[in-house]
XYZ file of N, CA and C in Angstrom:
765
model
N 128.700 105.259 111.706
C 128.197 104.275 112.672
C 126.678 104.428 112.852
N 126.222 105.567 112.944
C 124.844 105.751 113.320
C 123.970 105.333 111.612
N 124.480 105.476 110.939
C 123.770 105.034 109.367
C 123.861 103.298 109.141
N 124.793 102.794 110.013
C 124.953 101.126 110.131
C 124.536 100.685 110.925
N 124.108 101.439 112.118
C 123.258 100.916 112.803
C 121.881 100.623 112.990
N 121.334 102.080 112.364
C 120.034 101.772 111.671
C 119.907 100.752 110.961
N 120.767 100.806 109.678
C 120.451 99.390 109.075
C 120.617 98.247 109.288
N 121.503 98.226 110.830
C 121.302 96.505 111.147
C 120.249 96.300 111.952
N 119.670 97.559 112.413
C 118.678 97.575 113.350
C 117.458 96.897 112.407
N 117.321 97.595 110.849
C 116.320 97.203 110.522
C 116.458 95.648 110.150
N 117.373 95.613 109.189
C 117.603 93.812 108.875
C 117.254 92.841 110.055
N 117.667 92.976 111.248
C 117.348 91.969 112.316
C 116.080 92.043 112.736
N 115.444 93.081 112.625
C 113.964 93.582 112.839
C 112.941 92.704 111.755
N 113.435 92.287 110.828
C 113.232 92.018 109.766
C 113.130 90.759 109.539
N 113.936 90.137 109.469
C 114.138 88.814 110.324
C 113.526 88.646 111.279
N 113.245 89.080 112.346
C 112.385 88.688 113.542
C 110.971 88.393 113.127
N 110.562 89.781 112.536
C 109.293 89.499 112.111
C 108.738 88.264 110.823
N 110.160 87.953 110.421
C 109.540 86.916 109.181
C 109.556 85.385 110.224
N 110.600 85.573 110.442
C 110.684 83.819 111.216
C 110.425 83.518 112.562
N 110.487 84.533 113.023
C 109.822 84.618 114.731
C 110.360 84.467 115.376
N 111.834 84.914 115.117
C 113.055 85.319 116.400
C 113.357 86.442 116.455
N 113.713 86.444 117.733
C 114.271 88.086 118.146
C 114.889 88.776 117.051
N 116.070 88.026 116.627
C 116.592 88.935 115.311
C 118.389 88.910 116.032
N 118.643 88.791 117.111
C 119.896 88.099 117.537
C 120.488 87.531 116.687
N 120.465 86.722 116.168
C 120.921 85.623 115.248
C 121.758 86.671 114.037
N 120.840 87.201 113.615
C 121.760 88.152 112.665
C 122.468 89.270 113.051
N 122.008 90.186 114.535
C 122.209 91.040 114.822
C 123.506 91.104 115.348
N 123.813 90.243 116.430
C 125.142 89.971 117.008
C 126.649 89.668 115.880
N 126.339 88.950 114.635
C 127.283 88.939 113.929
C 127.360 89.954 112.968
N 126.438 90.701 112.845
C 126.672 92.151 112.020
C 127.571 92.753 113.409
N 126.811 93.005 114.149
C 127.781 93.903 115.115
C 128.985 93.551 115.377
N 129.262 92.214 115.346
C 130.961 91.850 115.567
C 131.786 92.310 114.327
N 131.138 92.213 113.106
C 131.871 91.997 112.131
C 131.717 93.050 111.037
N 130.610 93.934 111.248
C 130.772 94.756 110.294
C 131.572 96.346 110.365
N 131.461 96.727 111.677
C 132.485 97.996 112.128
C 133.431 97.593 112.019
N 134.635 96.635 112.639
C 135.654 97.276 111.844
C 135.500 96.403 110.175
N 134.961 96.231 109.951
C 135.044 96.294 108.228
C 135.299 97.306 107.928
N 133.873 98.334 107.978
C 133.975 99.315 107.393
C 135.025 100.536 108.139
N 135.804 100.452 109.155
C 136.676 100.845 109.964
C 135.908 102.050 110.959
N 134.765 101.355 111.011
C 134.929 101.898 112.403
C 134.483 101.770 114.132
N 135.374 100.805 114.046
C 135.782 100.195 115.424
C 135.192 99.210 115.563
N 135.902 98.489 116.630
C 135.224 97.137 117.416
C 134.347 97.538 118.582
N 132.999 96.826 118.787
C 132.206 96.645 119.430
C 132.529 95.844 120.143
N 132.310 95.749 121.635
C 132.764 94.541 122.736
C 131.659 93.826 122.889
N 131.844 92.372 122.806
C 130.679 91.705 123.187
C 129.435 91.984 124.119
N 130.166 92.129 124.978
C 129.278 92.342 126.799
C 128.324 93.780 126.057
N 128.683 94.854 125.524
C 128.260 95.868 124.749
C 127.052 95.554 124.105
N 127.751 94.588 123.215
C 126.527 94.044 121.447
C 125.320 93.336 122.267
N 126.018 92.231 123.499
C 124.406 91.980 124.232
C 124.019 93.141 124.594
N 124.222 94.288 125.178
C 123.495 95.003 125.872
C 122.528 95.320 124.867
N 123.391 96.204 123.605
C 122.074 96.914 123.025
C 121.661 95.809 121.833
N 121.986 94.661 121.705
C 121.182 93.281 121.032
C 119.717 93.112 121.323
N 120.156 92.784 122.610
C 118.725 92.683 123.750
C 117.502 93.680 124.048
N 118.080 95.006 123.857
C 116.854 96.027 123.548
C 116.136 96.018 122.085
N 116.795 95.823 120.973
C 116.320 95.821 119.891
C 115.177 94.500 120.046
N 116.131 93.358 120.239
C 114.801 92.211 120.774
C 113.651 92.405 121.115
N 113.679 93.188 122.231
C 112.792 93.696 122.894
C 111.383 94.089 121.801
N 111.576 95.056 121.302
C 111.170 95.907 120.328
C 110.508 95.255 119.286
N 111.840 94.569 118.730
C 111.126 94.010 117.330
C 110.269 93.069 117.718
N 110.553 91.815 119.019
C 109.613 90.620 119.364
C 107.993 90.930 119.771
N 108.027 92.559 120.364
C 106.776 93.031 120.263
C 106.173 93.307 118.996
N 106.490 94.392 117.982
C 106.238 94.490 117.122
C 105.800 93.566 116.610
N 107.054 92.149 115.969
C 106.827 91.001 115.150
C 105.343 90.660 115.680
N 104.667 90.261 117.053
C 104.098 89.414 118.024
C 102.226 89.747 117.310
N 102.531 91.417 117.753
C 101.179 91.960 116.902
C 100.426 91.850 115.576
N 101.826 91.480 115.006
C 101.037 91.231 113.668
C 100.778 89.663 113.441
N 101.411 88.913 114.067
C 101.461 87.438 114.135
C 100.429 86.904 114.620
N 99.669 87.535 115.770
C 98.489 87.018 116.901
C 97.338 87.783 116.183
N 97.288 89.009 115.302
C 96.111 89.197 114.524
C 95.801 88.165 113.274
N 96.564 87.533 112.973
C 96.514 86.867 112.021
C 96.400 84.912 112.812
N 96.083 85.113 113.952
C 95.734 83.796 114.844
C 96.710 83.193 115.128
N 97.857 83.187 114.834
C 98.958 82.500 114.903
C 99.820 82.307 116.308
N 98.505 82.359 117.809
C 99.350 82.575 119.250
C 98.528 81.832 120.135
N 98.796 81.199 120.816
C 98.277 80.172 121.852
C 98.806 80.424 123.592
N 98.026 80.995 124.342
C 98.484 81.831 125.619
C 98.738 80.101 126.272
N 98.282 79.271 125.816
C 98.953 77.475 126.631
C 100.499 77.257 126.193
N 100.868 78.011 125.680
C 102.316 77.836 124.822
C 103.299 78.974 125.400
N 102.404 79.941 125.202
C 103.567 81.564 125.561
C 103.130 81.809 126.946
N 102.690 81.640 127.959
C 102.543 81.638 128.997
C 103.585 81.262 130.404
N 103.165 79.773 130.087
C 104.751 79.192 130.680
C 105.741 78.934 130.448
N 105.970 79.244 128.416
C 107.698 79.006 128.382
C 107.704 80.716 128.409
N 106.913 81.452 128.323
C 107.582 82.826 128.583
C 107.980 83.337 129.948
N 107.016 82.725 130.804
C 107.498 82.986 132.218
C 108.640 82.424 132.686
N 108.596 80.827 132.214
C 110.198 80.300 132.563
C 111.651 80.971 132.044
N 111.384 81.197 130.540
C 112.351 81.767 130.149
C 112.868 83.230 130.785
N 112.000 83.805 130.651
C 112.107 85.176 131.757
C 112.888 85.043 133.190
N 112.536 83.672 133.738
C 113.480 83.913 135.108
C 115.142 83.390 134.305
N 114.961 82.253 133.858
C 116.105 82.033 133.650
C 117.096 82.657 132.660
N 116.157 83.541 131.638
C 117.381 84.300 131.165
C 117.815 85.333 132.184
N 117.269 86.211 133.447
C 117.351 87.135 133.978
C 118.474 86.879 134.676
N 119.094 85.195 134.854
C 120.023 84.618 135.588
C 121.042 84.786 134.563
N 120.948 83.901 133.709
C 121.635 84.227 132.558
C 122.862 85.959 132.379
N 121.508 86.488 132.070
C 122.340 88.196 131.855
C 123.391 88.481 132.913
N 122.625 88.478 134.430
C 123.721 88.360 135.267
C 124.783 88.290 135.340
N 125.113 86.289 134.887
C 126.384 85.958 134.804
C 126.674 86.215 133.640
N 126.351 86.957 132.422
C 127.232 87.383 131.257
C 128.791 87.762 131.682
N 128.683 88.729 132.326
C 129.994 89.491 132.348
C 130.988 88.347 132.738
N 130.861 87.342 133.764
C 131.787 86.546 134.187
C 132.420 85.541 133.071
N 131.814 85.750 132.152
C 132.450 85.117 130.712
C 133.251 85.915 130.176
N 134.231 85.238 129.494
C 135.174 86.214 128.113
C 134.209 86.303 126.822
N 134.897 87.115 126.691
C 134.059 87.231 124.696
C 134.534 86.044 124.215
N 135.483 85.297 123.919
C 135.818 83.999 123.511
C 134.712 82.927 124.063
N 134.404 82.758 124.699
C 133.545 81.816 125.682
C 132.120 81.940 124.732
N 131.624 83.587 125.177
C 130.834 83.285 124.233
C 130.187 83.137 123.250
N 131.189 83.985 122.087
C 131.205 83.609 120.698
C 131.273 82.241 120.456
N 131.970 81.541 121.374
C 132.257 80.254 120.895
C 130.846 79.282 121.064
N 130.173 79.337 122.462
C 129.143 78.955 122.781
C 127.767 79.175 121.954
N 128.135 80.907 121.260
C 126.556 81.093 120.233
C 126.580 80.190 119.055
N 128.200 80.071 118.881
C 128.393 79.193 117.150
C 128.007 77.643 117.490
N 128.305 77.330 118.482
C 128.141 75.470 118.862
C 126.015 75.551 118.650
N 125.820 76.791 119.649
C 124.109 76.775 119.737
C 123.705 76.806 118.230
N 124.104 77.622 117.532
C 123.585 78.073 116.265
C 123.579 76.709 115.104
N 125.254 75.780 115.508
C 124.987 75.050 114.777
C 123.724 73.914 114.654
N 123.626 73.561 116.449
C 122.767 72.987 116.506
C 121.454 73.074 116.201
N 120.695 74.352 116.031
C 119.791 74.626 116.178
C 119.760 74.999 114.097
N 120.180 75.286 113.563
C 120.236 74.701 112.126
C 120.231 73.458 112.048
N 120.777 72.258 112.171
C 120.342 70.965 112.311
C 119.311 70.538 112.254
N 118.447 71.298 113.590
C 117.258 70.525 114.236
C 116.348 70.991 113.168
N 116.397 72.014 112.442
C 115.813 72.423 111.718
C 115.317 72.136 110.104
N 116.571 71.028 110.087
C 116.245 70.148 108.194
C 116.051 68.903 109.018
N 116.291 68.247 109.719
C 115.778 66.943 110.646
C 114.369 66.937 110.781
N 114.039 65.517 110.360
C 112.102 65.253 110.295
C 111.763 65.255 112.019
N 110.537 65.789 112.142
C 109.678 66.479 113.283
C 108.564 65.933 113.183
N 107.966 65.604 114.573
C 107.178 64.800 114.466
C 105.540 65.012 113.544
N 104.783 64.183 113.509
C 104.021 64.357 112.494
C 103.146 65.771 112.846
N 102.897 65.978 113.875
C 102.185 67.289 114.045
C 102.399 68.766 113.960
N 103.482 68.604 113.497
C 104.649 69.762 113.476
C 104.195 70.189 111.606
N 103.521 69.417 110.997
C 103.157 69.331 109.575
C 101.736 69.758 109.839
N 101.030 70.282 110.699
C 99.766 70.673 111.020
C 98.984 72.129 111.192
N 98.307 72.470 111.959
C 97.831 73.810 112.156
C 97.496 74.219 113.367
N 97.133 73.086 113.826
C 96.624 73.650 115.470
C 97.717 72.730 116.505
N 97.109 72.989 117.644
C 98.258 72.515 118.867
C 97.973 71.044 118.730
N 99.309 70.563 119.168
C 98.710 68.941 119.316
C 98.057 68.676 120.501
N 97.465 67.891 120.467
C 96.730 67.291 121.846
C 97.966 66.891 122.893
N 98.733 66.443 122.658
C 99.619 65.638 123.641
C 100.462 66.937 123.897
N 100.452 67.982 123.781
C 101.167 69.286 124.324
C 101.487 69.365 125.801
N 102.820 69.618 126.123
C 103.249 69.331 128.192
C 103.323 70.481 128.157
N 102.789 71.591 128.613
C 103.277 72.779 129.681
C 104.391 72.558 130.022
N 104.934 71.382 130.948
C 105.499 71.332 132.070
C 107.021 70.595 131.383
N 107.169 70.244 130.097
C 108.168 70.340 129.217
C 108.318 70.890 128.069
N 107.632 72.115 127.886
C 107.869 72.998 127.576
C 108.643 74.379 127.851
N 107.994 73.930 129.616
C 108.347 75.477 130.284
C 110.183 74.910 130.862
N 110.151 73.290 130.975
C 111.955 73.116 130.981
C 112.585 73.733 129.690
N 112.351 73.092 128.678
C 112.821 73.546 127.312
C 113.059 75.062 127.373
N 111.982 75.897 128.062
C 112.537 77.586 127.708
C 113.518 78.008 128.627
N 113.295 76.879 130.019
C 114.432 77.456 130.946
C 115.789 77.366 130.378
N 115.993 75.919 129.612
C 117.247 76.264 129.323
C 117.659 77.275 128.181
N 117.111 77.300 127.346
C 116.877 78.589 126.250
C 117.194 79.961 126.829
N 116.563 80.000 128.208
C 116.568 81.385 128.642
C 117.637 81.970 129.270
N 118.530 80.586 130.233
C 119.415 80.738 130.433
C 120.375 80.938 129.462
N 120.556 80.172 128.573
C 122.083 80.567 127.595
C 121.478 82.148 126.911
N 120.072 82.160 126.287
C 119.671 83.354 125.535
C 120.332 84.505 126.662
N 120.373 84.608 128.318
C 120.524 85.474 128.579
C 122.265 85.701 128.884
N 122.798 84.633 129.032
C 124.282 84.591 128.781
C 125.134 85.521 127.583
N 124.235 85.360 126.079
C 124.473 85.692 125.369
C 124.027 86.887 124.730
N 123.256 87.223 125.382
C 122.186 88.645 124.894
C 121.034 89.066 123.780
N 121.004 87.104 123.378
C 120.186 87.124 122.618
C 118.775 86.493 122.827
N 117.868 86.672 122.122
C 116.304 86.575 122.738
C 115.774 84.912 122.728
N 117.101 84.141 121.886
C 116.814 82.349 122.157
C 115.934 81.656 121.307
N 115.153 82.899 120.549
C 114.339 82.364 119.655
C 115.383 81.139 118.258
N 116.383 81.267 117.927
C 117.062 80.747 116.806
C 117.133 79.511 117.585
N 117.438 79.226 118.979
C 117.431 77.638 119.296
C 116.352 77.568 119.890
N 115.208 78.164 120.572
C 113.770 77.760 120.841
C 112.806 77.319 120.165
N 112.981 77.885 118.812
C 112.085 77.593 117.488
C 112.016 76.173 116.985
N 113.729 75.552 116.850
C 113.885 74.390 116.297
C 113.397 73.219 117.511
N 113.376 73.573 118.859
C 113.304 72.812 119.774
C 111.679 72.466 119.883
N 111.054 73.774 119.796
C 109.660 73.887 119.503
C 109.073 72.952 118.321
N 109.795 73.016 117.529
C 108.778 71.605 116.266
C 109.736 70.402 116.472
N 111.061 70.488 116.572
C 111.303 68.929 117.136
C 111.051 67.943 118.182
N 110.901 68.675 119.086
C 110.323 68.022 120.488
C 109.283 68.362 120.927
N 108.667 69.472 120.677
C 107.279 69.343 121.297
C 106.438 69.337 119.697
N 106.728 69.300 119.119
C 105.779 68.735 117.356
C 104.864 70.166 117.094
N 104.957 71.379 117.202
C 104.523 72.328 116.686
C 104.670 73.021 115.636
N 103.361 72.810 114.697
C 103.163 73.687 113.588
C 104.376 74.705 113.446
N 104.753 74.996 112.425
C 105.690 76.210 111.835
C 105.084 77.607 112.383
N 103.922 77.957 111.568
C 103.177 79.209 111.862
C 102.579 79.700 113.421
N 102.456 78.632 114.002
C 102.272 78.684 115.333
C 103.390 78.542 116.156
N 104.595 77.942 115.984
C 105.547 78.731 116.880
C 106.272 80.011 116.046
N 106.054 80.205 115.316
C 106.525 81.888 114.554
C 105.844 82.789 116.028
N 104.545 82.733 115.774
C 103.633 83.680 116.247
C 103.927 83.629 117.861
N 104.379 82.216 118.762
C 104.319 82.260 119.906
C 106.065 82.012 120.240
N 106.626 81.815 119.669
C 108.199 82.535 119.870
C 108.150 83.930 119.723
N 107.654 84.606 119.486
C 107.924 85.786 119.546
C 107.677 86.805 120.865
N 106.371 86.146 121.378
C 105.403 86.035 122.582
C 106.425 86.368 123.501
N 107.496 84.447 123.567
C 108.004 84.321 125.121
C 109.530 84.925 124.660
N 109.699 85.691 123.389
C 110.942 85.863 123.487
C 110.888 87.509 124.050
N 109.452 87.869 123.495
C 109.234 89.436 124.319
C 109.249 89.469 125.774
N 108.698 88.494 126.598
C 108.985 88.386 127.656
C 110.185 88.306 128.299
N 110.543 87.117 127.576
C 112.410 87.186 128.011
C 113.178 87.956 128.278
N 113.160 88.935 127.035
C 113.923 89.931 126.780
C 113.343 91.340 127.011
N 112.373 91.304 127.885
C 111.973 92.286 128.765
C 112.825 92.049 130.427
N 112.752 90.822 130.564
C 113.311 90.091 131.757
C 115.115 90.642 131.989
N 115.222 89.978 131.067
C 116.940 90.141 130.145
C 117.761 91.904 130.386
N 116.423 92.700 129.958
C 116.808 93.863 129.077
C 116.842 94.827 130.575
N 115.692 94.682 131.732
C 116.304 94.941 133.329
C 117.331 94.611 134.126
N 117.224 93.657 133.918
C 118.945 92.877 134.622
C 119.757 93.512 134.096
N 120.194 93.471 132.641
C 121.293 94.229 132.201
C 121.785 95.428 132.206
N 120.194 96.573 132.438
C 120.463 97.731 132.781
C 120.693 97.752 134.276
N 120.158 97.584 134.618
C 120.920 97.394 136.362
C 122.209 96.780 136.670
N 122.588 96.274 135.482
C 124.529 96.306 136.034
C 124.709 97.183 134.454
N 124.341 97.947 134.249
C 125.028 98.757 133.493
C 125.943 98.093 131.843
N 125.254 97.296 131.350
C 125.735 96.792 130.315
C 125.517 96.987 128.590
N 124.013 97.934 129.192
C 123.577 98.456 127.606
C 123.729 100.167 127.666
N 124.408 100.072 126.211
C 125.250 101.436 125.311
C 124.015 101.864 125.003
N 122.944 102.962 125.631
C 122.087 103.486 124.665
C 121.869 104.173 124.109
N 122.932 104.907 123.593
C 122.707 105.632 121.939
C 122.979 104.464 120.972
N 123.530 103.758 121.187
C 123.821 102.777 120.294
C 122.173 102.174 119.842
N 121.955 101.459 121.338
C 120.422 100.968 121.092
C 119.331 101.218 120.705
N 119.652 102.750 120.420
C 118.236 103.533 120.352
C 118.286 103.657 119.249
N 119.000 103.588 118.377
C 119.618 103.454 116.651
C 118.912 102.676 116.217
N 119.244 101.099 116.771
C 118.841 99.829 116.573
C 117.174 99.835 116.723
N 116.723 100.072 117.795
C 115.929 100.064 117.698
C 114.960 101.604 116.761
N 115.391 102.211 116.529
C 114.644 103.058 115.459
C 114.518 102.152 114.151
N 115.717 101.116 113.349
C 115.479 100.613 112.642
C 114.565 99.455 112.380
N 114.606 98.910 114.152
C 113.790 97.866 114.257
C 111.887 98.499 113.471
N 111.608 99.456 113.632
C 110.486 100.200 113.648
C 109.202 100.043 112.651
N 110.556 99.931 111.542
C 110.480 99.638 109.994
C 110.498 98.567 109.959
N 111.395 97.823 109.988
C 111.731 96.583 110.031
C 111.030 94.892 110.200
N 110.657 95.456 111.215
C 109.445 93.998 112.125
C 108.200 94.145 111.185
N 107.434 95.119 111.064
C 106.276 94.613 110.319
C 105.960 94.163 108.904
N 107.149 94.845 108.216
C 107.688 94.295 107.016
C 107.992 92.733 107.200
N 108.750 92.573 107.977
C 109.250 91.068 107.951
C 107.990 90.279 107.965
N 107.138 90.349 109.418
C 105.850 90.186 109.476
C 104.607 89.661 108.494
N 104.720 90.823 107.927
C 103.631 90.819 106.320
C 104.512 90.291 105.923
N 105.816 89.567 104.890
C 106.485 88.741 104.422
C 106.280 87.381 105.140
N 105.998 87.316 106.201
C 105.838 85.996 106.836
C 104.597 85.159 106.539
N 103.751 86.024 106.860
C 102.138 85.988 106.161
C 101.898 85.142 105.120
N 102.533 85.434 104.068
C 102.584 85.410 102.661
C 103.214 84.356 102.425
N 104.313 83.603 103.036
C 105.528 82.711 102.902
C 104.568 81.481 102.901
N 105.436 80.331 102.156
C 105.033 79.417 102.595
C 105.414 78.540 103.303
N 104.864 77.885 104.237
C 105.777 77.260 105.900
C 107.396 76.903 105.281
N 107.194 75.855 104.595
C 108.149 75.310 104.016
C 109.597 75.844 103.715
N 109.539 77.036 103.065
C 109.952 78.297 102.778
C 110.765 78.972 103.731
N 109.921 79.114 104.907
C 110.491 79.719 105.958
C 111.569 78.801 106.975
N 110.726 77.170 107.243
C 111.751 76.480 107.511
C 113.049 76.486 107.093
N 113.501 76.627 105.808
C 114.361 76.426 105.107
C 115.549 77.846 105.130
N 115.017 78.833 105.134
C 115.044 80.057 105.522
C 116.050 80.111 106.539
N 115.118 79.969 107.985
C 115.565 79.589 109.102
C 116.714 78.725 109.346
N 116.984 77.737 108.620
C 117.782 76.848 108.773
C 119.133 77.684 108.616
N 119.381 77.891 106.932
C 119.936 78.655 106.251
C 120.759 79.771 106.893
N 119.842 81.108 107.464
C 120.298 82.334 108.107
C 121.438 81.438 109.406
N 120.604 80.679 110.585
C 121.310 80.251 111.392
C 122.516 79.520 111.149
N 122.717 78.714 109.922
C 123.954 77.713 109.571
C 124.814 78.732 109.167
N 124.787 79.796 108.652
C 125.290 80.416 107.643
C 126.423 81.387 109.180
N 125.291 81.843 109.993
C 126.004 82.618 110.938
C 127.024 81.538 112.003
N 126.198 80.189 112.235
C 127.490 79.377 112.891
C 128.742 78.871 112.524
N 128.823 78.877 111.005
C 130.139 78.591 109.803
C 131.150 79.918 110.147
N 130.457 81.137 109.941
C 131.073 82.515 109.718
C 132.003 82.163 111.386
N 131.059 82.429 112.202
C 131.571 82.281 113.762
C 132.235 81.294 114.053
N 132.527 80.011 113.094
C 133.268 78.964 113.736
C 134.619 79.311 113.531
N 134.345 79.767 111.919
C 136.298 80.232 110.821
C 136.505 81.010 111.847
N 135.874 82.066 112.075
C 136.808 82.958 112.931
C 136.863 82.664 114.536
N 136.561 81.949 114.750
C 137.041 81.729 116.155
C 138.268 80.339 115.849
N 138.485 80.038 114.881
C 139.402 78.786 114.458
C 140.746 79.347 114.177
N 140.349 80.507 113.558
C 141.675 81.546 113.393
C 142.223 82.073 114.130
């Protein structure tokens, strides 16, 4: 367990830093599904958020540093959807427990599908650009993260896999620039997230501290791979990882 955890620690770390999500997206369905593969044991949901959400933590910093040296962060962007998201995932975590694990496996696969969707769907023309658009709202932006923040904290994940796609479909932002500033408000979040949860006692941390050792490695690698990518590339990427995990999560919740 401790040799699989490192390595999912790093893969999601890894991921975070290339596409500019927490790393949730991959992290939560390794943890459901790969212990008992390899037989040893099931992980409980309410659990996998706990120590999901610390690795987040971690890698969204990490990823963030190498993303904003390379210009890729706008404090008009990560400011107020990070602050919004922060209260409302902190609500979120809260009411986790009052859910079944059914509820919300079922709820990450419906999010996931959607948010692959939004992601091969044409975006408005500025979303094909480099800098912020002029017509940029704060003030529907910072709705957009509330709701993000809320389900992200329901689920224990950092929201980046459905914030990202929401980010170039509706508010028309460059690829490389929400990489760099999803990462921003998902560190915030899941700083927000990652208190609440320890105060009702929901994160395993030997488990987490695994995860996050792998994250370590992980994020800046992804990072420098991101660099290098070409937007296009990564869109596609993105799409891909997320569809791939809402298919897996649909069969088995169908079964």
């Amino acid at each position: 367990m401790t040799i699989l955890l490192l390595a999912i620690g790093f893969v999601g770390a890894f991921i975070s830093g290339l596409l500019g999500v927490g790393g949730a997206i991959v992290l939560i369905p390794m943890l459901l599904y790969l212990p008992p593969l390899l037989g040893l044991g099931r992980l409980g949901i309410v659990e996998i958020g706990g120590m999901s959400i610390v690795q987040v933590l971690v890698a969204s910093l990490l990823g963030l540093l190498s993303h904003r040296r390379a210009g890729h962060f706008s404090r008009r962007v990560a400011l107020p959807m990070g602050i919004a998201m922060a209260v409302a995932s902190a609500l979120g975590a809260g009411l986790s427990s009052v859910f079944s694990g059914e509820v919300l496996r079922a709820l990450f696969a419906l999010l996931a599908g959607a948010a692959a969707l939004l992601m091969v769907l044409p975006a408005p023309a500025s979303a094909d650009g480099e800098e912020l658009p002029e017509g940029f709202s704060p003030a529907l932006a910072s709705a957009i993260a509330s709701l993000v923040g809320l389900l992200s904290g329901l689920l224990g994940a950092g929201g980046a896999f459905m914030l990202t796609p929401l980010m170039r479909s509706v508010l028309g932002l460059p690829m490389r620039l929400i990489i760099g500033n999803s990462l921003a408000i998902v560190f915030i979040s899941a700083l927000s997230a990652s208190a609440t949860k320890a105060l009702t006692a929901q994160i395993p941390y030997q488990h987490a501290a695994l995860l996050v050792a792998g994250a370590l490695a992980g994020s800046p690698l992804g990072a420098r791979a991101s660099l290098r990518a070409p937007v296009k590339a990564l869109r596609w990427i993105m799409a891909i990882v997320i569809g791939s995990t809402a298919v897996k999560m649909t069969l088995d919740l169908l079964r």
